[in-house]
């Protein structure tokens, strides 16, 4: 496994970067939906994974996000390889609105792939910081579709979607929990966290 180091403090890692405009976010969302639809139609017999960091706040892409995505890519490839699965298409998207990894996977159904991604989210120390969305021609496969418990909020035990929708917690509180998770997992370090 690779270790990752950011040459900045952990606090700076969460606040550095430029916030995208609402227009840019909405434009990217529309472009992303269109691109995913195109891929799903082209690779209709395969499942697709779209991976991204759940980054609260206005800054959606910076060195921290890109580092976390590199680590997620490594974990994904190990998981897929361990299960004898092949990525037949891969695209990195790196914009001010965020960093995403889109992969088309051969050798597994969408439901089986979603279960594999849920296992990764729950077994990997940083898994809770990511969305590993799985799509097929029938659309996105959710935890609810598989009768798997909803994801919990980083701060409390409520479903994360409820807290996100209601903005129950401050960005600072969410960042604080993310920092604890990153430091506890240990493979991503910062100038002020190495000895």
XYZ file of C-alpha atoms in Angstrom:
195
model
C 0.000 0.000 0.000
C 1.138 3.491 -0.822
C 1.517 6.190 1.808
C 0.449 9.702 0.832
C 1.894 12.957 2.192
C 0.619 16.492 1.684
C 3.149 19.292 2.160
C 0.805 21.466 4.187
C -0.921 21.337 7.546
C -4.064 19.289 7.889
C -6.085 22.445 8.595
C -4.744 24.151 5.457
C -5.565 21.046 3.414
C -9.260 21.544 4.128
C -9.409 25.268 3.315
C -7.026 25.660 0.371
C -8.462 25.812 -3.120
C -11.028 27.774 -5.059
C -14.761 27.420 -4.645
C -16.636 26.816 -7.906
C -19.574 29.021 -8.808
C -23.097 27.645 -8.548
C -23.302 27.928 -12.341
C -20.189 25.749 -12.714
C -21.589 23.145 -10.302
C -24.922 22.981 -12.135
C -23.230 22.845 -15.552
C -20.951 20.015 -14.391
C -23.889 18.107 -12.919
C -25.732 18.279 -16.257
C -22.606 17.319 -18.224
C -21.949 14.446 -15.823
C -25.484 13.059 -16.188
C -25.213 13.237 -19.979
C -21.778 11.586 -19.953
C -22.921 8.776 -17.636
C -25.992 8.187 -19.825
C -23.742 7.932 -22.891
C -21.434 5.456 -21.139
C -24.306 3.363 -19.807
C -25.789 3.130 -23.298
C -22.413 2.274 -24.855
C -21.562 -0.332 -22.194
C -25.098 -1.593 -21.589
C -23.970 -5.083 -20.535
C -21.629 -3.804 -17.837
C -21.780 -1.983 -14.516
C -20.278 1.445 -13.987
C -18.683 2.922 -10.832
C -18.452 6.647 -10.229
C -16.171 7.494 -7.292
C -15.878 10.877 -5.616
C -14.971 12.391 -2.264
C -17.813 13.633 -0.063
C -16.280 17.071 0.548
C -18.486 19.364 2.628
C -18.149 23.095 2.102
C -17.576 25.329 -0.868
C -14.144 23.989 -1.879
C -14.644 20.817 -3.904
C -11.206 20.187 -5.390
C -7.710 20.716 -4.044
C -4.586 18.721 -3.233
C -6.378 16.861 -0.425
C -9.264 15.780 -2.661
C -6.867 14.676 -5.407
C -4.725 12.736 -2.923
C -7.765 11.018 -1.423
C -8.928 10.126 -4.936
C -5.536 8.594 -5.786
C -5.797 6.494 -2.645
C -9.392 5.502 -3.472
C -8.268 4.488 -6.959
C -5.611 2.227 -5.445
C -8.145 0.660 -3.073
C -10.667 0.203 -5.881
C -8.166 -1.460 -8.182
C -7.058 -3.806 -5.382
C -10.682 -4.696 -4.608
C -11.522 -5.325 -8.258
C -8.324 -7.310 -8.838
C -8.908 -9.417 -5.716
C -12.295 -10.341 -7.209
C -10.894 -11.098 -10.696
C -12.717 -8.127 -12.222
C -11.476 -6.053 -15.124
C -11.880 -2.330 -15.758
C -12.623 -1.979 -19.466
C -12.986 1.813 -19.460
C -11.671 4.476 -17.097
C -11.888 8.251 -17.077
C -10.588 10.749 -14.545
C -12.433 14.062 -14.298
C -10.531 16.814 -12.507
C -12.413 20.123 -12.445
C -12.930 22.932 -9.947
C -16.249 21.232 -9.120
C -14.465 18.116 -7.916
C -12.439 15.098 -8.885
C -14.182 11.931 -10.071
C -13.153 8.519 -11.304
C -15.521 6.727 -13.657
C -14.924 3.049 -14.424
C -16.780 0.423 -16.434
C -16.287 -3.030 -14.904
C -16.532 -6.415 -16.620
C -17.330 -9.704 -14.922
C -19.927 -8.680 -12.339
C -23.555 -7.616 -12.129
C -24.494 -4.161 -10.914
C -25.987 -5.544 -7.704
C -22.884 -7.606 -6.938
C -20.680 -4.583 -7.691
C -22.738 -2.350 -5.386
C -22.386 -4.946 -2.610
C -18.627 -4.967 -3.220
C -18.532 -1.153 -3.003
C -20.555 -1.194 0.218
C -18.040 -3.677 1.648
C -15.221 -1.311 0.633
C -16.988 1.694 2.188
C -17.483 -0.187 5.439
C -14.164 -2.059 5.705
C -11.693 0.630 4.605
C -10.875 3.265 7.200
C -11.511 6.105 4.737
C -14.476 4.478 3.001
C -17.005 6.748 4.693
C -15.431 9.783 3.008
C -16.371 8.578 -0.488
C -19.320 7.896 -2.711
C -18.893 4.731 -4.754
C -21.995 5.034 -6.931
C -22.889 2.073 -9.158
C -24.992 2.420 -12.312
C -26.518 0.074 -14.863
C -29.035 0.615 -17.653
C -31.698 0.594 -14.909
C -30.085 3.591 -13.181
C -28.221 4.008 -9.916
C -28.236 1.125 -7.448
C -28.783 2.338 -3.894
C -28.193 0.785 -0.510
C -31.965 0.800 -0.063
C -32.345 -1.291 -3.244
C -30.242 -3.954 -1.517
C -31.932 -3.602 1.885
C -28.643 -2.434 3.369
C -28.743 0.172 6.107
C -28.364 3.778 5.051
C -25.048 5.552 5.517
C -24.725 7.286 8.853
C -23.694 10.897 9.287
C -20.023 11.483 10.151
C -21.033 13.480 13.244
C -24.150 11.739 14.590
C -26.110 8.515 14.092
C -28.784 9.962 11.816
C -28.810 9.051 8.119
C -26.253 11.202 6.285
C -28.836 12.290 3.691
C -31.064 13.734 6.426
C -28.236 15.721 8.027
C -27.005 16.877 4.620
C -30.457 17.978 3.495
C -31.195 19.784 6.763
C -27.636 21.139 7.134
C -27.669 19.829 10.693
C -23.906 20.205 11.210
C -21.495 22.980 10.328
C -18.852 22.498 7.648
C -16.252 22.849 10.401
C -17.819 20.001 12.421
C -17.852 17.757 9.340
C -14.242 18.661 8.498
C -13.260 17.915 12.117
C -14.708 14.393 11.814
C -13.035 13.884 8.422
C -9.672 14.914 9.903
C -10.094 12.387 12.724
C -10.916 9.623 10.230
C -7.927 10.491 8.008
C -5.488 10.685 10.930
C -6.805 7.481 12.499
C -6.440 5.556 9.218
C -2.843 6.784 8.963
C -1.803 6.468 5.301
C -2.413 10.147 4.469
C -0.109 12.448 6.429
C 0.515 16.185 6.595
C 3.466 18.375 7.586
C 2.048 18.826 11.095
C 1.096 15.168 11.639
C 4.382 13.393 10.930
C 6.976 12.913 13.592
